[in-house]
Amino acid sequence: MSAWPSTSTDTALDGRPLRDRVVLVAGAGGGLGSAAAVAAARAGATVVLLGRKPRRLDRVYAQVQAVGPEPLLYPLDLEGASPDDYADLAQAIGRELGRLDGMLVCAAHFPGLTPFELADPASFARAVHVTLTAPAWLAQACLPLLRQREDAALVFAVDAPERVGQAYWGGYGVAQHGLRGLIASLHDELAKGPVRVAGLYPGPLRTALRARAYSIDQDATAVGPEAAAEAAVALLSAAGHPWRGQVLDACADALSR
C-alpha cells in the first residue's frame, strides 16, 4: 500500500480536479460512500448516487447538490439486482449524462463477527455477493462507457487483508480477498487502455459497518471518512495515475501528515 497523492498536479483553474467528470458512487448511502460523493461533487464531478435505501440517498443527494453539480439518483439493491439491471443502469447514465469517467465502489455487506461453523449460510452468501460479485457485475456493465473516455478510473474500496483474514470475518472477509484479486486481474486486462483500476484502503473509519465488529471504546483509532473521501477524489482524478493497479492507503497518509 502507498500513501495517497496530492491532487495539486491535476487541479483545474478553479481548483476542482474532477471538473466536467461524471462519477458513479456505488454504496453512496454508507459512511465512506456518502462522504466520497460529497467530496467528488465539491471537486467538480457530476455524481451518480447508487444505493439501496432511497431515504438515505435523498439526504446524500441534498448534501451533494449543495456543493456541486446536480447529481443523478439511482436506487438499486445490489443484493437482488441482476446483470440486466446493471446494464440498464449503464444505459441510463449514457442516455442522461452522455459519459462516465469514474466509478467508486464502496458497497459491502458485513453481518458481524460470527464463527464459521455457526454462520447462517444465506448471510455468508449475501456478504460474498454484495461485497464482491455484485461490484464485479456493475464494473462489467459500466466498462464500455468507461472505455469511451481518454482517462477513466475504476476504484474499489477494500479492507485490510491481515485483519479480515482472521477468525470470524466470514463471507465479508472472503469477499475482501476476492476484491483484491479482481483488482489485480482487471488491471492486467486493462493496463494498456484508458481505464485505470485501483483499490482504496480507507483505514479504520467510524461507520455503521465497522461498528458491527468494534465497540466505540475498543476503536480509538477510527476516524471520520472525510480524509478517505479526499483520497478517493485523488484516485478518480488524473492524479491517480501512479496508483494504477495498486491499493492506495489513505490511513498511512493521514498518519504521515
Rosetta silent file (secondary structure, phi, psi, omega in degrees, C-alpha in Angstrom):
SEQUENCE: MSAWPSTSTDTALDGRPLRDRVVLVAGAGGGLGSAAAVAAARAGATVVLLGRKPRRLDRVYAQVQAVGPEPLLYPLDLEGASPDDYADLAQAIGRELGRLDGMLVCAAHFPGLTPFELADPASFARAVHVTLTAPAWLAQACLPLLRQREDAALVFAVDAPERVGQAYWGGYGVAQHGLRGLIASLHDELAKGPVRVAGLYPGPLRTALRARAYSIDQDATAVGPEAAAEAAVALLSAAGHPWRGQVLDACADALSR
SCORE:     score description
SCORE:     0.000 S_00000001
   1 L     0.000  150.414 -178.293    0.000    0.000    0.000 S_00000001
   2 E  -129.432  153.433  176.835    1.094    3.555   -0.689 S_00000001
   3 L   -70.486  148.771 -173.640    0.190    6.931    0.712 S_00000001
   4 L   -83.218  153.965 -171.336   -2.177    8.908   -1.453 S_00000001
   5 L   -85.688  161.499  167.295   -1.042   11.819   -3.612 S_00000001
   6 L   -73.152  143.583  177.588   -1.837   15.476   -3.553 S_00000001
   7 H   -87.365    9.082 -174.336   -4.252   16.450   -6.305 S_00000001
   8 H   -61.274  -30.932 -179.344   -2.367   19.702   -6.870 S_00000001
   9 H   -73.761  -12.368 -178.530   -0.831   18.457  -10.121 S_00000001
  10 H  -120.060   16.931 -176.972   -4.315   17.854  -11.508 S_00000001
  11 L   -78.796  126.624  178.095   -6.101   20.867  -10.088 S_00000001
  12 L   -70.465  171.603 -176.856   -8.156   22.765  -12.647 S_00000001
  13 L   -57.518  -31.785 -179.666   -8.031   26.529  -12.841 S_00000001
  14 L   -93.991   11.604  176.732  -10.996   26.764  -10.491 S_00000001
  15 L    78.420   21.664 -177.975   -9.495   24.270   -8.030 S_00000001
  16 L  -119.949   97.824 -174.934  -11.761   21.357   -8.991 S_00000001
  17 L   -67.487  -14.414  177.435   -9.773   18.262  -10.082 S_00000001
  18 L  -109.423   19.859 -179.217  -12.950   16.406  -11.157 S_00000001
  19 L   -57.079  133.930  177.713  -14.443   19.271  -13.126 S_00000001
  20 L    70.457   10.539  176.823  -16.577   18.048  -16.071 S_00000001
  21 L  -100.352  149.413  174.226  -16.271   14.418  -14.984 S_00000001
  22 E  -107.438  126.357 -175.434  -19.151   12.024  -14.301 S_00000001
  23 E  -126.800  129.502  174.675  -18.572    9.697  -11.356 S_00000001
  24 E   -96.477  127.529  175.794  -20.702    6.777  -10.182 S_00000001
  25 E  -113.781  111.630  177.134  -20.568    6.029   -6.443 S_00000001
  26 E   -91.797  130.104 -171.846  -21.926    2.596   -5.514 S_00000001
  27 L    85.219   33.341 -174.043  -22.865    2.360   -1.860 S_00000001
  28 L   -69.694  -13.968  179.448  -23.471    6.112   -1.761 S_00000001
  29 L   -86.299   -9.637 -178.537  -25.702    5.820    1.294 S_00000001
  30 L   -84.480  179.805 -176.355  -22.930    4.442    3.518 S_00000001
  31 H   -62.067  -54.973  179.806  -20.331    6.287    5.564 S_00000001
  32 H   -70.296  -42.613 -177.670  -17.481    6.274    3.057 S_00000001
  33 H   -60.437  -44.056 -179.427  -19.741    6.389    0.009 S_00000001
  34 H   -67.741  -42.558  178.463  -21.657    9.449    1.147 S_00000001
  35 H   -64.035  -40.350  179.677  -18.506   11.327    2.163 S_00000001
  36 H   -67.797  -36.729  178.428  -16.831   10.438   -1.141 S_00000001
  37 H   -62.804  -44.225  178.835  -19.892   11.540   -3.125 S_00000001
  38 H   -65.349  -43.081  179.920  -19.861   14.948   -1.443 S_00000001
  39 H   -64.197  -39.297  179.035  -16.092   15.305   -1.912 S_00000001
  40 H   -65.849  -40.673  177.844  -16.359   14.349   -5.595 S_00000001
  41 H   -65.133  -41.793  178.018  -19.122   16.900   -6.158 S_00000001
  42 H   -62.437  -29.947  178.672  -17.097   19.574   -4.375 S_00000001
  43 L   -83.320    2.720  173.235  -14.224   18.681   -6.725 S_00000001
  44 L   108.529   -4.373 -175.634  -16.488   19.373   -9.703 S_00000001
  45 L   -78.591  148.060  163.773  -17.908   15.960  -10.619 S_00000001
  46 E   -86.282  119.096 -170.194  -21.468   15.181  -11.579 S_00000001
  47 E  -104.788  133.139  171.289  -22.175   12.272   -9.232 S_00000001
  48 E   -97.789  118.153 -175.589  -24.476    9.304   -9.809 S_00000001
  49 E   -95.519  111.846 -179.521  -25.661    8.105   -6.399 S_00000001
  50 E  -111.714  124.855  179.464  -26.278    4.348   -6.308 S_00000001
  51 E  -168.726  172.483 -173.363  -27.650    2.739   -3.160 S_00000001
  52 L  -100.118  -11.427 -176.694  -30.456    0.620   -1.792 S_00000001
  53 L  -114.241  103.905 -175.769  -32.147    2.983    0.687 S_00000001
  54 H   -56.612  -40.526 -178.684  -33.978    5.871   -1.029 S_00000001
  55 H   -63.351  -41.497  178.305  -34.377    7.961    2.139 S_00000001
  56 H   -67.072  -39.572  177.514  -30.668    7.800    2.883 S_00000001
  57 H   -63.652  -35.475  178.237  -29.866    8.598   -0.743 S_00000001
  58 H   -60.841  -40.263  178.828  -32.179   11.611   -0.562 S_00000001
  59 H   -65.804  -42.281  178.406  -30.104   13.025    2.308 S_00000001
  60 H   -66.079  -38.341  178.057  -26.875   12.453    0.395 S_00000001
  61 H   -55.186  -46.856 -179.118  -28.474   13.990   -2.689 S_00000001
  62 H   -63.781  -39.396  179.377  -29.154   17.202   -0.777 S_00000001
  63 H   -67.021  -40.879 -179.885  -25.584   17.331    0.550 S_00000001
  64 H   -67.381  -44.542 -178.100  -24.117   16.739   -2.901 S_00000001
  65 H   -62.222  -29.514 -177.364  -26.387   19.278   -4.571 S_00000001
  66 H   -72.391  -20.140 -174.223  -25.339   21.908   -2.031 S_00000001
  67 H  -119.153   -8.273 -175.539  -21.650   21.760   -3.013 S_00000001
  68 L  -157.174 -163.905  179.155  -21.530   20.783   -6.683 S_00000001
  69 L   -60.166  156.187 -179.849  -23.415   19.933   -9.874 S_00000001
  70 L   -63.403  126.764 -177.980  -26.866   18.373   -9.567 S_00000001
  71 L   -82.699  172.608  174.116  -26.428   14.615   -9.033 S_00000001
  72 E  -111.490  129.771 -177.113  -28.355   11.710  -10.520 S_00000001
  73 E   -98.638  129.362 -179.631  -30.203    9.446   -8.078 S_00000001
  74 E  -139.917   88.822  177.620  -30.373    5.716   -8.837 S_00000001
  75 E   -70.062  130.017  178.635  -31.829    3.497   -6.078 S_00000001
  76 L  -159.443  130.573  177.941  -30.837   -0.151   -6.568 S_00000001
  77 L   -89.524  111.527 -177.074  -30.410   -3.045   -4.149 S_00000001
  78 L   -62.839  -26.258 -178.293  -27.201   -4.841   -5.102 S_00000001
  79 L   -64.464  -40.975 -176.247  -28.321   -7.992   -3.331 S_00000001
  80 L  -102.097   -4.961 -176.868  -31.234   -8.604   -5.692 S_00000001
  81 L   -71.476  144.279  178.736  -30.001   -6.814   -8.815 S_00000001
  82 L  -103.190  167.612  174.440  -29.242   -8.889  -11.903 S_00000001
  83 H   -55.134  -33.592  177.314  -26.666   -8.264  -14.635 S_00000001
  84 H   -64.609  -35.720  177.489  -29.530   -6.878  -16.735 S_00000001
  85 H   -63.480  -39.272  178.727  -30.249   -4.312  -14.010 S_00000001
  86 H   -70.273  -34.545  175.520  -26.646   -3.110  -14.171 S_00000001
  87 H   -64.268  -39.206  176.849  -26.858   -2.938  -17.960 S_00000001
  88 H   -63.445  -38.921  177.715  -29.972   -0.763  -17.564 S_00000001
  89 H   -61.428  -47.634  179.938  -28.034    1.485  -15.166 S_00000001
  90 H   -61.189  -40.476  178.362  -25.192    1.915  -17.644 S_00000001
  91 H   -64.356  -38.820  179.777  -27.676    2.719  -20.403 S_00000001
  92 H   -65.055  -41.245  178.411  -29.392    5.298  -18.162 S_00000001
  93 H   -63.284  -45.454  178.969  -26.070    7.013  -17.408 S_00000001
  94 H   -62.489  -39.373 -178.516  -25.198    7.106  -21.095 S_00000001
  95 H   -71.797  -43.218 -174.233  -28.641    8.423  -22.001 S_00000001
  96 H   -83.729  -35.823 -172.663  -28.927   11.050  -19.247 S_00000001
  97 H  -117.323  -17.771  174.202  -25.309   12.195  -18.903 S_00000001
  98 L    80.315   -1.835 -176.506  -23.620   11.015  -22.092 S_00000001
  99 L  -168.975  164.826  171.148  -20.465    9.717  -20.411 S_00000001
 100 L  -146.014  119.465 -175.900  -18.898    8.003  -17.405 S_00000001
 101 L  -103.627  -16.723 -177.963  -15.406    8.988  -16.275 S_00000001
 102 E  -164.405  154.963  177.950  -15.076    7.133  -12.988 S_00000001
 103 E  -140.761  129.079  176.361  -16.641    4.622  -10.655 S_00000001
 104 E  -117.090  121.501 -177.913  -16.082    4.219   -6.922 S_00000001
 105 E  -105.976  110.630  178.349  -17.430    1.036   -5.336 S_00000001
 106 L  -113.285    0.777 -175.417  -17.994    1.284   -1.580 S_00000001
 107 L   -68.745  138.824  177.846  -20.841   -1.245   -1.295 S_00000001
 108 L  -161.580  157.435  174.289  -20.362   -4.091    1.178 S_00000001
 109 L  -130.346  123.403  179.340  -22.340   -6.364    3.479 S_00000001
 110 L  -136.593  108.873 -175.855  -20.987   -7.419    6.849 S_00000001
 111 L   -79.841  -11.622 -177.845  -23.434   -9.044    9.309 S_00000001
 112 L   124.501  166.252 -179.211  -20.955   -9.126   12.198 S_00000001
 113 L   -72.572  124.172 -176.714  -18.267  -11.391   13.628 S_00000001
 114 L  -145.332  134.561  173.322  -19.508  -14.991   13.682 S_00000001
 115 L   -57.045  137.432 -177.298  -17.776  -18.380   13.972 S_00000001
 116 H   -54.640  -40.950 -176.911  -17.844  -20.047   10.557 S_00000001
 117 H   -63.849  -25.507 -177.098  -19.468  -23.171   11.957 S_00000001
 118 H  -103.170   -2.193 -174.852  -22.386  -21.136   13.301 S_00000001
 119 L   -68.832  141.615  174.364  -22.790  -18.724   10.382 S_00000001
 120 L   -70.262  123.521 -176.699  -26.080  -18.576    8.539 S_00000001
 121 H   -57.214  -38.883 -179.362  -25.372  -19.886    5.006 S_00000001
 122 H   -66.387  -38.187  179.347  -27.628  -17.291    3.408 S_00000001
 123 H   -67.874  -39.423  176.792  -25.894  -14.467    5.272 S_00000001
 124 H   -59.792  -47.869 -179.320  -22.478  -15.789    4.224 S_00000001
 125 H   -64.457  -37.288  179.810  -23.579  -15.901    0.588 S_00000001
 126 H   -63.703  -41.413  179.675  -25.112  -12.413    0.846 S_00000001
 127 H   -63.395  -42.311  179.000  -21.842  -10.963    2.133 S_00000001
 128 H   -65.589  -42.320 -176.019  -19.870  -12.511   -0.721 S_00000001
 129 H   -68.617  -51.034 -175.747  -22.374  -11.396   -3.330 S_00000001
 130 H   -67.299  -35.316 -175.458  -22.898   -7.780   -2.218 S_00000001
 131 H   -85.121  -26.260 -174.085  -19.204   -7.200   -1.468 S_00000001
 132 H  -126.574  -58.911 -173.081  -17.670   -8.992   -4.477 S_00000001
 133 H   -64.937  -47.751 -179.085  -19.972  -10.483   -7.118 S_00000001
 134 H   -62.336  -45.464  175.041  -22.334   -7.525   -7.466 S_00000001
 135 H   -58.795  -35.536  178.182  -19.494   -4.966   -7.770 S_00000001
 136 H   -65.987  -42.422  176.974  -17.905   -7.178  -10.432 S_00000001
 137 H   -62.569  -41.748  179.053  -21.178   -7.273  -12.385 S_00000001
 138 H   -61.707  -45.803  178.725  -21.509   -3.499  -12.030 S_00000001
 139 H   -61.380  -41.956 -179.980  -17.963   -2.941  -13.300 S_00000001
 140 H   -60.823  -41.862 -178.790  -18.562   -5.274  -16.220 S_00000001
 141 H   -68.765  -32.567 -174.985  -21.702   -3.367  -17.237 S_00000001
 142 H   -91.344  -12.199 -177.536  -20.008    0.044  -16.991 S_00000001
 143 H   -57.318  -41.401  178.639  -16.719   -0.802  -18.714 S_00000001
 144 H   -58.670  -37.945  176.669  -17.987    0.024  -22.233 S_00000001
 145 H   -67.997  -44.543 -179.116  -18.891    3.541  -21.050 S_00000001
 146 H   -62.210  -37.348 -177.816  -15.601    3.995  -19.195 S_00000001
 147 H   -65.935  -18.953 -179.100  -13.603    2.879  -22.239 S_00000001
 148 L   -75.166  -13.464 -179.085  -15.053    5.743  -24.261 S_00000001
 149 L   -92.830  155.342  177.380  -13.114    8.267  -22.170 S_00000001
 150 L   -73.166  -28.497  178.773   -9.449    9.154  -22.636 S_00000001
 151 L  -144.677  111.789 -178.698   -8.859    8.776  -18.903 S_00000001
 152 E  -131.155  152.121 -176.211  -11.260    6.803  -16.707 S_00000001
 153 E  -127.017  135.385  175.187  -10.921    5.345  -13.223 S_00000001
 154 E  -120.817  110.793 -170.462  -12.408    2.223  -11.662 S_00000001
 155 E  -121.928  130.448  177.647  -11.835    2.247   -7.897 S_00000001
 156 E  -114.532  126.786  173.000  -12.794   -0.393   -5.321 S_00000001
 157 E   -74.985  131.349 -176.910  -12.773    0.306   -1.582 S_00000001
 158 L  -129.241  160.331  177.622  -11.058   -2.597    0.191 S_00000001
 159 L  -100.841  173.110 -178.555  -10.367   -3.676    3.763 S_00000001
 160 L   -78.580  119.661 -176.228   -7.077   -4.732    5.347 S_00000001
 161 H   -63.389  -32.483  179.788   -6.380   -8.409    4.466 S_00000001
 162 H   -68.707  -18.528  178.444   -4.378   -9.020    7.645 S_00000001
 163 H   -93.280  -52.925 -175.422   -7.462   -8.073    9.659 S_00000001
 164 H   -78.048   -5.388  173.633  -10.356   -9.610    7.718 S_00000001
 165 L   -86.952    0.368  178.729   -8.339  -12.762    7.106 S_00000001
 166 L   -85.586 -175.955 -176.102   -8.548  -13.576   10.787 S_00000001
 167 L   -63.420  146.759  166.477  -11.205  -15.610   12.574 S_00000001
 168 L    80.957    1.223 -178.083  -14.939  -14.839   12.382 S_00000001
 169 L   -84.227  -10.646  168.083  -14.981  -12.442    9.421 S_00000001
 170 H    56.122 -141.860 -176.211  -16.881  -14.959    7.286 S_00000001
 171 H   -62.008  -32.336  177.968  -18.172  -14.118    3.839 S_00000001
 172 H   -63.834  -45.402  178.564  -17.127  -10.484    4.129 S_00000001
 173 H   -63.101  -42.319  177.505  -13.505  -11.463    4.748 S_00000001
 174 H   -60.558  -44.832 -178.138  -13.565  -13.940    1.867 S_00000001
 175 H   -64.588  -36.353  179.653  -15.039  -11.295   -0.432 S_00000001
 176 H   -63.843  -40.051  175.613  -12.402   -8.738    0.552 S_00000001
 177 H   -65.426  -37.553  177.261   -9.622  -11.086   -0.517 S_00000001
 178 H   -64.232  -36.359  178.543  -11.548  -11.680   -3.737 S_00000001
 179 H   -60.352  -41.645  178.916  -11.788   -7.949   -4.386 S_00000001
 180 H   -65.736  -35.138  174.502   -8.017   -7.640   -4.365 S_00000001
 181 H   -66.188  -38.242  178.047   -7.837  -10.488   -6.842 S_00000001
 182 H   -64.630  -42.410  178.043  -10.397   -8.736   -9.025 S_00000001
 183 H   -59.437  -46.060 -179.053   -8.357   -5.508   -8.945 S_00000001
 184 H   -64.236  -42.952 -178.470   -5.204   -7.381   -9.981 S_00000001
 185 H   -66.937  -46.128  179.704   -6.956   -9.285  -12.758 S_00000001
 186 H   -64.708  -39.381  177.767   -8.750   -6.244  -14.184 S_00000001
 187 H   -59.773  -42.485 -179.107   -5.565   -4.190  -14.046 S_00000001
 188 H   -63.459  -37.120  179.775   -3.748   -6.863  -16.033 S_00000001
 189 H   -73.623  -35.474 -169.473   -6.523   -6.855  -18.650 S_00000001
 190 H  -106.709    5.083 -171.705   -6.907   -3.085  -18.867 S_00000001
 191 L   -59.627  -27.448 -177.198   -3.343   -1.862  -18.268 S_00000001
 192 L   -98.352    5.314 -178.781   -2.823   -0.742  -21.875 S_00000001
 193 L  -110.319 -170.484 -175.264   -6.171    1.016  -22.217 S_00000001
 194 L   -82.199   -8.800 -175.847   -7.762    4.213  -20.903 S_00000001
 195 E   -96.074  118.403  177.106   -9.390    2.644  -17.834 S_00000001
 196 E   -91.082  134.510  177.151   -7.308    2.744  -14.638 S_00000001
 197 E  -114.409  132.107 -179.324   -8.099    0.163  -11.947 S_00000001
 198 E  -151.364  163.914  173.987   -7.087    0.760   -8.331 S_00000001
 199 E  -111.755  155.618  176.040   -8.028   -0.055   -4.757 S_00000001
 200 E  -128.139  114.030  171.947   -8.633    2.320   -1.869 S_00000001
 201 E   -95.782  109.637 -173.862   -7.938    1.229    1.695 S_00000001
 202 L   -79.671  -10.530 -173.735   -9.612    3.938    3.784 S_00000001
 203 L    82.393 -179.359 -179.808   -8.245    2.801    7.135 S_00000001
 204 L   -71.244  116.628 -176.904  -10.393    2.367   10.248 S_00000001
 205 E  -116.135  149.938  174.901  -13.434    4.611    9.849 S_00000001
 206 L   -80.098   90.249  179.831  -16.307    5.433   12.156 S_00000001
 207 L  -133.421  166.039  179.381  -19.068    3.794   10.124 S_00000001
 208 H   -63.965  -34.804  179.711  -22.059    1.567   10.801 S_00000001
 209 H   -63.763  -47.379 -178.102  -20.289   -1.367    9.134 S_00000001
 210 H   -66.661  -30.743 -179.638  -17.245   -1.152   11.401 S_00000001
 211 H   -64.576  -16.341  176.919  -19.474   -0.770   14.470 S_00000001
 212 L   -76.742  -13.594  179.896  -20.637   -4.356   13.889 S_00000001
 213 L  -112.780  -26.182 -175.427  -17.127   -5.550   14.734 S_00000001
 214 L  -133.656  136.787  171.141  -15.856   -2.977   17.258 S_00000001
 215 L   -81.066  161.056 -176.027  -17.474   -1.058   20.081 S_00000001
 216 H   -58.332  -40.517 -177.210  -16.633    2.633   20.392 S_00000001
 217 H   -72.452  -14.483  177.319  -14.423    2.121   23.452 S_00000001
 218 H   -92.978   -5.412 -164.507  -12.403   -0.537   21.555 S_00000001
 219 L  -125.899   54.322 -176.189  -11.878    1.611   18.483 S_00000001
 220 L   -67.463  -20.360 -177.122   -9.843    4.671   19.421 S_00000001
 221 L   -84.777  -13.811 -176.938   -8.024    4.699   16.055 S_00000001
 222 L   -68.510  141.495 -179.306  -11.175    5.043   13.946 S_00000001
 223 E  -128.994  172.753  174.851  -11.718    8.431   12.296 S_00000001
 224 L   -67.962  161.069 -174.217  -14.359   10.085   10.164 S_00000001
 225 L   -80.963    2.469 -173.188  -14.474    9.222    6.461 S_00000001
 226 H   -63.612  -43.615 -179.855  -13.562   12.691    5.179 S_00000001
 227 H   -62.971  -41.473  178.060   -9.816   12.054    4.726 S_00000001
 228 H   -66.240  -32.604  177.729  -10.504    8.813    2.865 S_00000001
 229 H   -63.438  -39.333  177.045  -13.029   10.660    0.705 S_00000001
 230 H   -66.189  -34.222  175.688  -10.301   13.048   -0.413 S_00000001
 231 H   -65.081  -37.334  176.975   -8.131   10.034   -1.267 S_00000001
 232 H   -62.420  -41.723  177.325  -10.989    8.733   -3.413 S_00000001
 233 H   -60.162  -41.911  178.777  -11.086   12.047   -5.274 S_00000001
 234 H   -60.234  -43.725 -179.630   -7.347   11.748   -5.921 S_00000001
 235 H   -67.398  -35.504 -178.620   -7.773    8.274   -7.406 S_00000001
 236 H   -76.006  -20.955  179.444  -10.701    9.351   -9.563 S_00000001
 237 L   -88.422  175.899  177.994   -8.763   12.343  -10.896 S_00000001
 238 H   -63.201  -19.633  178.498   -5.771   12.323  -13.234 S_00000001
 239 H   -67.714  -11.360 -178.937   -3.569   12.446  -10.122 S_00000001
 240 H   -82.992   -1.989 -177.800   -4.427    8.779   -9.560 S_00000001
 241 H   -53.910  -42.088 -178.990   -2.308    7.538  -12.467 S_00000001
 242 H   -63.622  -16.534 -177.802    0.663    6.464  -10.269 S_00000001
 243 H   -99.550   16.078  178.487   -1.682    4.149   -8.332 S_00000001
 244 L   -60.445  123.790  179.902   -2.826    2.208  -11.368 S_00000001
 245 L    78.994    5.560 -177.532   -3.088   -1.444  -10.345 S_00000001
 246 L  -118.804  172.405  173.800   -2.264   -0.643   -6.714 S_00000001
 247 E  -108.563  120.560  179.444   -4.076   -0.113   -3.422 S_00000001
 248 E   -86.332  130.149 -176.230   -3.802    3.405   -2.067 S_00000001
 249 E  -101.916   96.008 -179.944   -3.602    3.570    1.724 S_00000001
 250 H   -65.597  -30.894 -179.331   -5.426    6.685    2.947 S_00000001
 251 H   -66.181  -43.623 -178.791   -4.701    5.730    6.552 S_00000001
 252 H   -61.819  -39.743 -179.844   -0.919    5.713    6.056 S_00000001
 253 H   -67.747  -40.280 -179.765   -1.022    9.167    4.538 S_00000001
 254 H   -61.242  -36.733 -179.747   -3.183   10.507    7.371 S_00000001
 255 H   -72.308  -25.727 -175.223   -0.629    9.217    9.868 S_00000001
 256 H   -86.587  -15.692 -177.078    2.254   10.794    7.947 S_00000001
 257 L   -82.565    0.000    0.000    0.806   14.308    7.772 S_00000001
